[in-house]
Amino acid sequence: MRYALLSDVHGNLEALDAVLAACSRARIDRFVFLGDLVGYGADPNACCQCVRALDPIAVVGNHDAAAIDRLDTSYFNPHARRSMDWCRAALDDSHKRYLRALPYVVRVDDGLTLFHATLHDPESFGYVTDEIDAMMSFHCLDSQLGVFGHSHVPDAFRCDTTGIVERIPVDAVALEAGARFLVNPGSVGQPRDGDPRAAFGILDTDTRTVTTHRVPYDIETAQRKIHAAGLPRLIYRRLAVGQ
Ligand code: ZN
């Protein structure tokens, strides 16, 4: 079984299209969506439609929660808040109903757990950015693999049988028996690791590997649409530098 791991699309249809084209070449059996379909980008409706058509196993992200008034946005930075106000007004009711039905955590057969931010406190939308954060989520992980998003940076952690947690290279993670793993495949629509290409992951349950992938996409068109929607300059400028 091959799962495509998609996270943080953020209304970027050009990036999503490029990732789905790569997935169609990669013999994907099932799609996993790790939250933040909307927010920042200019195509929240088209992205919702596209992802819903994949019938993914999915969890809710903080921007999704904000778009359906499930999350207070006072802690968002001013740019994110302005784009969220725009998104809330633009988003169709049917997509809001879809987002409202998404859970914070999903446990799948095949030893897989999905969440957007952290597993120990998924509704607070904290971050897993180092071994200490990862350790807290490992405490609550009862499957071999947890996949998540939120930081927009591809990242991976391994917890051995003695409970020692270490960061490991994210490009190819071998899921060896006994150890447990947390993997963030990076962001489809707004990468923040300095590489502007769209990011996604593939879990292959036969070869017991998670791999991460990058694909170029039409950044200029995505930027032009954000500009045309009257959204803050910072949001479209950062796409070109992957920050
Ligand atoms: Zn996000």
PDB file of C-alpha atoms in Angstrom, residues 61-77 80-81 84-85 88 104 123-125 150:
ATOM      1  CA  GLY A  61      -5.261  22.189  10.750  1.00  0.00           C
ATOM      2  CA  ASN A  62      -5.244  25.460  12.683  1.00  0.00           C
ATOM      3  CA  HIS A  63      -6.050  27.543   9.592  1.00  0.00           C
ATOM      4  CA  ASP A  64      -8.925  25.179   8.736  1.00  0.00           C
ATOM      5  CA  ALA A  65     -10.179  25.508  12.315  1.00  0.00           C
ATOM      6  CA  ALA A  66      -9.912  29.301  12.087  1.00  0.00           C
ATOM      7  CA  ALA A  67     -11.824  29.337   8.797  1.00  0.00           C
ATOM      8  CA  ILE A  68     -14.801  27.678  10.493  1.00  0.00           C
ATOM      9  CA  ASP A  69     -14.547  29.774  13.673  1.00  0.00           C
ATOM     10  CA  ARG A  70     -13.333  26.813  15.708  1.00  0.00           C
ATOM     11  CA  LEU A  71     -10.147  28.691  16.618  1.00  0.00           C
ATOM     12  CA  ASP A  72      -9.512  32.198  17.900  1.00  0.00           C
ATOM     13  CA  THR A  73      -7.167  33.997  15.475  1.00  0.00           C
ATOM     14  CA  SER A  74      -5.983  36.707  17.856  1.00  0.00           C
ATOM     15  CA  TYR A  75      -2.608  34.940  18.129  1.00  0.00           C
ATOM     16  CA  PHE A  76      -2.159  34.858  14.321  1.00  0.00           C
ATOM     17  CA  ASN A  77       0.297  37.434  12.981  1.00  0.00           C
ATOM     18  CA  ALA A  80      -2.172  35.588   8.579  1.00  0.00           C
ATOM     19  CA  ARG A  81      -5.177  37.190  10.257  1.00  0.00           C
ATOM     20  CA  MET A  84      -7.880  34.394   7.186  1.00  0.00           C
ATOM     21  CA  ASP A  85     -10.612  37.075   7.224  1.00  0.00           C
ATOM     22  CA  ARG A  88     -13.508  32.951   5.735  1.00  0.00           C
ATOM     23  CA  TYR A 104      -7.746  16.417  15.214  1.00  0.00           C
ATOM     24  CA  GLU A 123      -6.147  21.131  19.838  1.00  0.00           C
ATOM     25  CA  SER A 124      -3.581  23.722  21.015  1.00  0.00           C
ATOM     26  CA  PHE A 125      -1.619  23.654  17.733  1.00  0.00           C
ATOM     27  CA  HIS A 150       2.183  22.588  10.723  1.00  0.00           C
TER      28      HIS A 150
END
